[in-house]
mmCIF file of N, CA, C and O in Angstrom:
data_model
loop_
_atom_site.group_PDB
_atom_site.id
_atom_site.type_symbol
_atom_site.label_atom_id
_atom_site.label_comp_id
_atom_site.label_asym_id
_atom_site.label_seq_id
_atom_site.Cartn_x
_atom_site.Cartn_y
_atom_site.Cartn_z
ATOM 1 N N UNK A 250 88.098 119.296 88.200
ATOM 2 C CA UNK A 250 89.185 118.360 88.479
ATOM 3 C C UNK A 250 89.015 117.768 89.870
ATOM 4 O O UNK A 250 88.500 118.405 90.770
ATOM 5 N N UNK A 251 89.474 116.569 90.019
ATOM 6 C CA UNK A 251 89.346 115.855 91.274
ATOM 7 C C UNK A 251 90.469 116.263 92.227
ATOM 8 O O UNK A 251 91.650 116.199 91.872
ATOM 9 N N UNK A 252 90.130 116.648 93.444
ATOM 10 C CA UNK A 252 91.118 117.122 94.415
ATOM 11 C C UNK A 252 92.122 116.037 94.786
ATOM 12 O O UNK A 252 93.313 116.330 94.955
ATOM 13 N N UNK A 253 91.688 114.792 94.906
ATOM 14 C CA UNK A 253 92.603 113.705 95.270
ATOM 15 C C UNK A 253 93.597 113.456 94.135
ATOM 16 O O UNK A 253 94.800 113.290 94.367
ATOM 17 N N UNK A 254 93.120 113.468 92.906
ATOM 18 C CA UNK A 254 93.997 113.284 91.749
ATOM 19 C C UNK A 254 94.993 114.437 91.650
ATOM 20 O O UNK A 254 96.191 114.214 91.411
ATOM 21 N N UNK A 255 94.533 115.654 91.837
ATOM 22 C CA UNK A 255 95.424 116.819 91.800
ATOM 23 C C UNK A 255 96.487 116.745 92.895
ATOM 24 O O UNK A 255 97.658 117.047 92.662
ATOM 25 N N UNK A 256 96.065 116.351 94.084
ATOM 26 C CA UNK A 256 96.999 116.192 95.206
ATOM 27 C C UNK A 256 98.057 115.150 94.868
ATOM 28 O O UNK A 256 99.253 115.372 95.053
ATOM 29 N N UNK A 257 97.631 114.013 94.336
ATOM 30 C CA UNK A 257 98.554 112.942 93.989
ATOM 31 C C UNK A 257 99.544 113.414 92.925
ATOM 32 O O UNK A 257 100.752 113.174 93.039
ATOM 33 N N UNK A 258 99.055 114.088 91.921
ATOM 34 C CA UNK A 258 99.928 114.583 90.848
ATOM 35 C C UNK A 258 100.945 115.594 91.373
ATOM 36 O O UNK A 258 102.133 115.535 91.028
ATOM 37 N N UNK A 259 100.486 116.520 92.202
ATOM 38 C CA UNK A 259 101.372 117.554 92.735
ATOM 39 C C UNK A 259 102.460 116.946 93.624
ATOM 40 O O UNK A 259 103.631 117.340 93.537
ATOM 41 N N UNK A 260 102.085 115.996 94.472
ATOM 42 C CA UNK A 260 103.083 115.381 95.348
ATOM 43 C C UNK A 260 104.073 114.542 94.545
ATOM 44 O O UNK A 260 105.263 114.526 94.843
ATOM 45 N N UNK A 261 103.591 113.879 93.519
ATOM 46 C CA UNK A 261 104.474 113.093 92.648
ATOM 47 C C UNK A 261 105.480 113.998 91.948
ATOM 48 O O UNK A 261 106.670 113.691 91.873
ATOM 49 N N UNK A 262 105.002 115.142 91.459
ATOM 50 C CA UNK A 262 105.859 116.078 90.726
ATOM 51 C C UNK A 262 107.033 116.579 91.560
ATOM 52 O O UNK A 262 108.099 116.869 91.024
ATOM 53 N N UNK A 263 106.845 116.701 92.864
ATOM 54 C CA UNK A 263 107.919 117.208 93.728
ATOM 55 C C UNK A 263 108.627 116.092 94.503
ATOM 56 O O UNK A 263 109.462 116.366 95.361
ATOM 57 N N UNK A 264 108.297 114.858 94.205
ATOM 58 C CA UNK A 264 109.012 113.729 94.781
ATOM 59 C C UNK A 264 108.549 113.248 96.137
ATOM 60 O O UNK A 264 109.262 112.508 96.806
ATOM 61 N N UNK A 265 107.364 113.649 96.548
ATOM 62 C CA UNK A 265 106.832 113.185 97.834
ATOM 63 C C UNK A 265 106.205 111.818 97.622
ATOM 64 O O UNK A 265 105.343 111.646 96.765
ATOM 65 N N UNK A 266 106.631 110.849 98.406
ATOM 66 C CA UNK A 266 106.128 109.489 98.242
ATOM 67 C C UNK A 266 105.169 109.064 99.358
ATOM 68 O O UNK A 266 104.306 108.239 99.147
ATOM 69 N N UNK A 267 105.353 109.584 100.564
ATOM 70 C CA UNK A 267 104.472 109.259 101.690
ATOM 71 C C UNK A 267 103.437 110.360 101.798
ATOM 72 O O UNK A 267 103.768 111.498 102.130
ATOM 73 N N UNK A 268 102.181 110.009 101.505
ATOM 74 C CA UNK A 268 101.137 111.032 101.386
ATOM 75 C C UNK A 268 99.982 110.747 102.342
ATOM 76 O O UNK A 268 99.595 109.605 102.537
ATOM 77 N N UNK A 269 99.443 111.826 102.908
ATOM 78 C CA UNK A 269 98.299 111.746 103.809
ATOM 79 C C UNK A 269 97.314 112.847 103.421
ATOM 80 O O UNK A 269 97.716 113.983 103.189
ATOM 81 N N UNK A 270 96.045 112.484 103.367
ATOM 82 C CA UNK A 270 94.976 113.461 103.146
ATOM 83 C C UNK A 270 94.098 113.481 104.392
ATOM 84 O O UNK A 270 93.701 112.431 104.883
ATOM 85 N N UNK A 271 93.835 114.673 104.882
ATOM 86 C CA UNK A 271 92.871 114.841 105.969
ATOM 87 C C UNK A 271 91.561 115.221 105.318
ATOM 88 O O UNK A 271 91.457 116.257 104.661
ATOM 89 N N UNK A 272 90.575 114.368 105.483
ATOM 90 C CA UNK A 272 89.318 114.498 104.762
ATOM 91 C C UNK A 272 88.164 114.895 105.675
ATOM 92 O O UNK A 272 87.819 114.177 106.604
ATOM 93 N N UNK A 273 87.601 116.072 105.398
ATOM 94 C CA UNK A 273 86.383 116.531 106.061
ATOM 95 C C UNK A 273 85.538 117.161 104.973
ATOM 96 O O UNK A 273 85.947 118.169 104.397
ATOM 97 N N UNK A 274 84.433 116.642 104.596
ATOM 98 C CA UNK A 274 83.786 115.417 105.075
ATOM 99 C C UNK A 274 84.441 114.177 104.480
ATOM 100 O O UNK A 274 85.431 114.260 103.752
ATOM 101 N N UNK A 275 83.840 113.048 104.779
ATOM 102 C CA UNK A 275 84.327 111.744 104.335
ATOM 103 C C UNK A 275 84.450 111.695 102.810
ATOM 104 O O UNK A 275 83.609 112.230 102.098
ATOM 105 N N UNK A 276 85.520 111.053 102.325
ATOM 106 C CA UNK A 276 85.703 110.900 100.879
ATOM 107 C C UNK A 276 84.672 109.942 100.297
ATOM 108 O O UNK A 276 84.248 108.998 100.960
ATOM 109 N N UNK A 277 84.334 110.173 99.050
ATOM 110 C CA UNK A 277 83.448 109.266 98.342
ATOM 111 C C UNK A 277 84.170 107.972 97.988
ATOM 112 O O UNK A 277 85.393 107.865 98.087
ATOM 113 N N UNK A 278 83.403 106.994 97.548
ATOM 114 C CA UNK A 278 83.926 105.661 97.251
ATOM 115 C C UNK A 278 85.026 105.702 96.178
ATOM 116 O O UNK A 278 86.088 105.099 96.342
ATOM 117 N N UNK A 279 84.798 106.424 95.089
ATOM 118 C CA UNK A 279 85.782 106.476 94.010
ATOM 119 C C UNK A 279 87.067 107.160 94.452
ATOM 120 O O UNK A 279 88.168 106.710 94.119
ATOM 121 N N UNK A 280 86.938 108.259 95.206
ATOM 122 C CA UNK A 280 88.125 108.950 95.701
ATOM 123 C C UNK A 280 88.910 108.057 96.654
ATOM 124 O O UNK A 280 90.148 108.021 96.619
ATOM 125 N N UNK A 281 88.219 107.347 97.522
ATOM 126 C CA UNK A 281 88.879 106.448 98.475
ATOM 127 C C UNK A 281 89.600 105.321 97.731
ATOM 128 O O UNK A 281 90.730 104.969 98.065
ATOM 129 N N UNK A 282 88.951 104.759 96.708
ATOM 130 C CA UNK A 282 89.580 103.692 95.931
ATOM 131 C C UNK A 282 90.845 104.201 95.239
ATOM 132 O O UNK A 282 91.868 103.518 95.226
ATOM 133 N N UNK A 283 90.777 105.399 94.668
ATOM 134 C CA UNK A 283 91.947 105.985 94.022
ATOM 135 C C UNK A 283 93.062 106.201 95.040
ATOM 136 O O UNK A 283 94.228 105.875 94.787
ATOM 137 N N UNK A 284 92.721 106.753 96.194
ATOM 138 C CA UNK A 284 93.711 106.994 97.245
ATOM 139 C C UNK A 284 94.350 105.680 97.697
ATOM 140 O O UNK A 284 95.574 105.607 97.855
ATOM 141 N N UNK A 285 93.544 104.658 97.875
ATOM 142 C CA UNK A 285 94.083 103.350 98.261
ATOM 143 C C UNK A 285 95.043 102.831 97.199
ATOM 144 O O UNK A 285 96.128 102.344 97.511
ATOM 145 N N UNK A 286 94.650 102.938 95.943
ATOM 146 C CA UNK A 286 95.476 102.472 94.831
ATOM 147 C C UNK A 286 96.814 103.215 94.784
ATOM 148 O O UNK A 286 97.854 102.638 94.502
ATOM 149 N N UNK A 287 96.769 104.520 95.087
ATOM 150 C CA UNK A 287 97.971 105.351 95.057
ATOM 151 C C UNK A 287 98.727 105.329 96.393
ATOM 152 O O UNK A 287 99.688 106.061 96.575
ATOM 153 N N UNK A 288 98.238 104.534 97.325
ATOM 154 C CA UNK A 288 98.849 104.404 98.665
ATOM 155 C C UNK A 288 98.869 105.732 99.417
ATOM 156 O O UNK A 288 99.857 106.096 100.073
ATOM 157 N N UNK A 289 97.764 106.449 99.318
ATOM 158 C CA UNK A 289 97.595 107.698 100.057
ATOM 159 C C UNK A 289 96.814 107.369 101.322
ATOM 160 O O UNK A 289 95.730 106.796 101.259
ATOM 161 N N UNK A 290 97.365 107.710 102.475
ATOM 162 C CA UNK A 290 96.693 107.479 103.746
ATOM 163 C C UNK A 290 95.593 108.522 103.911
ATOM 164 O O UNK A 290 95.816 109.717 103.699
ATOM 165 N N UNK A 291 94.398 108.078 104.271
ATOM 166 C CA UNK A 291 93.263 108.972 104.485
ATOM 167 C C UNK A 291 92.969 109.049 105.982
ATOM 168 O O UNK A 291 92.786 108.029 106.640
ATOM 169 N N UNK A 292 92.931 110.251 106.508
ATOM 170 C CA UNK A 292 92.501 110.491 107.878
ATOM 171 C C UNK A 292 91.216 111.300 107.817
ATOM 172 O O UNK A 292 91.157 112.316 107.128
ATOM 173 N N UNK A 293 90.223 110.841 108.530
ATOM 174 C CA UNK A 293 88.950 111.561 108.593
ATOM 175 C C UNK A 293 88.840 112.265 109.939
ATOM 176 O O UNK A 293 89.627 111.993 110.856
ATOM 177 N N UNK A 294 87.897 113.151 110.068
ATOM 178 C CA UNK A 294 87.730 113.926 111.299
ATOM 179 C C UNK A 294 87.648 113.016 112.522
ATOM 180 O O UNK A 294 88.258 113.296 113.553
ATOM 181 N N UNK A 295 86.941 111.908 112.405
ATOM 182 C CA UNK A 295 86.820 110.965 113.517
ATOM 183 C C UNK A 295 88.187 110.416 113.909
ATOM 184 O O UNK A 295 88.507 110.311 115.083
ATOM 185 N N UNK A 296 89.011 110.069 112.914
ATOM 186 C CA UNK A 296 90.353 109.558 113.185
ATOM 187 C C UNK A 296 91.179 110.590 113.954
ATOM 188 O O UNK A 296 91.905 110.243 114.885
ATOM 189 N N UNK A 297 91.063 111.849 113.539
ATOM 190 C CA UNK A 297 91.826 112.911 114.197
ATOM 191 C C UNK A 297 91.356 113.131 115.628
ATOM 192 O O UNK A 297 92.164 113.353 116.529
ATOM 193 N N UNK A 298 90.058 113.048 115.840
ATOM 194 C CA UNK A 298 89.517 113.205 117.193
ATOM 195 C C UNK A 298 90.009 112.071 118.088
ATOM 196 O O UNK A 298 90.419 112.302 119.226
ATOM 197 N N UNK A 299 89.987 110.839 117.568
ATOM 198 C CA UNK A 299 90.478 109.683 118.333
ATOM 199 C C UNK A 299 91.960 109.846 118.658
ATOM 200 O O UNK A 299 92.399 109.611 119.777
ATOM 201 N N UNK A 300 92.752 110.249 117.658
ATOM 202 C CA UNK A 300 94.185 110.459 117.860
ATOM 203 C C UNK A 300 94.427 111.535 118.921
ATOM 204 O O UNK A 300 95.259 111.371 119.811
ATOM 205 N N UNK A 301 93.688 112.630 118.815
ATOM 206 C CA UNK A 301 93.859 113.731 119.755
ATOM 207 C C UNK A 301 93.580 113.285 121.193
ATOM 208 O O UNK A 301 94.331 113.605 122.112
ATOM 209 N N UNK A 302 92.503 112.525 121.379
ATOM 210 C CA UNK A 302 92.180 112.030 122.719
ATOM 211 C C UNK A 302 93.293 111.118 123.247
ATOM 212 O O UNK A 302 93.709 111.246 124.400
ATOM 213 N N UNK A 303 93.795 110.221 122.422
ATOM 214 C CA UNK A 303 94.873 109.315 122.831
ATOM 215 C C UNK A 303 96.143 110.101 123.154
ATOM 216 O O UNK A 303 96.839 109.827 124.128
ATOM 217 N N UNK A 304 96.457 111.078 122.305
ATOM 218 C CA UNK A 304 97.654 111.893 122.489
ATOM 219 C C UNK A 304 97.591 112.659 123.802
ATOM 220 O O UNK A 304 98.561 112.697 124.551
ATOM 221 N N UNK A 305 96.454 113.260 124.091
ATOM 222 C CA UNK A 305 96.313 114.041 125.311
ATOM 223 C C UNK A 305 96.381 113.145 126.545
ATOM 224 O O UNK A 305 96.951 113.534 127.561
ATOM 225 N N UNK A 306 95.834 111.938 126.464
ATOM 226 C CA UNK A 306 95.883 110.999 127.590
ATOM 227 C C UNK A 306 97.301 110.504 127.839
ATOM 228 O O UNK A 306 97.662 110.197 128.973
ATOM 229 N N UNK A 307 98.108 110.408 126.799
ATOM 230 C CA UNK A 307 99.442 109.822 126.916
ATOM 231 C C UNK A 307 100.409 110.694 127.708
ATOM 232 O O UNK A 307 101.382 110.196 128.250
ATOM 233 N N UNK A 308 100.171 111.997 127.743
ATOM 234 C CA UNK A 308 101.079 112.906 128.429
ATOM 235 C C UNK A 308 102.287 113.289 127.589
ATOM 236 O O UNK A 308 103.109 114.079 128.021
ATOM 237 N N UNK A 309 102.427 112.732 126.390
ATOM 238 C CA UNK A 309 103.567 113.033 125.525
ATOM 239 C C UNK A 309 103.602 114.513 125.183
ATOM 240 O O UNK A 309 104.672 115.109 125.089
ATOM 241 N N UNK A 310 102.434 115.123 125.047
ATOM 242 C CA UNK A 310 102.368 116.527 124.649
ATOM 243 C C UNK A 310 103.065 117.452 125.642
ATOM 244 O O UNK A 310 103.473 118.548 125.292
ATOM 245 N N UNK A 311 103.246 117.023 126.862
ATOM 246 C CA UNK A 311 103.890 117.870 127.868
ATOM 247 C C UNK A 311 105.349 118.139 127.512
ATOM 248 O O UNK A 311 105.916 119.138 127.951
ATOM 249 N N UNK A 312 105.953 117.273 126.713
ATOM 250 C CA UNK A 312 107.356 117.435 126.321
ATOM 251 C C UNK A 312 107.534 118.314 125.092
ATOM 252 O O UNK A 312 108.661 118.627 124.723
ATOM 253 N N UNK A 313 106.459 118.710 124.452
ATOM 254 C CA UNK A 313 106.539 119.515 123.247
ATOM 255 C C UNK A 313 106.701 120.980 123.629
ATOM 256 O O UNK A 313 105.914 121.530 124.383
ATOM 257 N N UNK A 314 107.748 121.588 123.092
ATOM 258 C CA UNK A 314 108.004 123.012 123.381
ATOM 259 C C UNK A 314 107.297 123.860 122.326
ATOM 260 O O UNK A 314 107.277 123.524 121.168
ATOM 261 N N UNK A 315 106.741 124.948 122.740
ATOM 262 C CA UNK A 315 106.042 125.833 121.805
ATOM 263 C C UNK A 315 106.925 126.962 121.384
ATOM 264 O O UNK A 315 107.759 127.434 121.995
#
């Protein structure tokens, strides 16, 4: 079974409409097309690294309590 299809079905079953997949490694063409069609946001490792660098530079993280 396809992991993206299973993810989409499971989230639909419980009423989740805003969906994000963190993909490591990069998704294949068919999986990406399906995700796009289902409006699933795909984040890849590179995207997360870029976000992390921006987040750390912003100083916003200093306000987060652990």
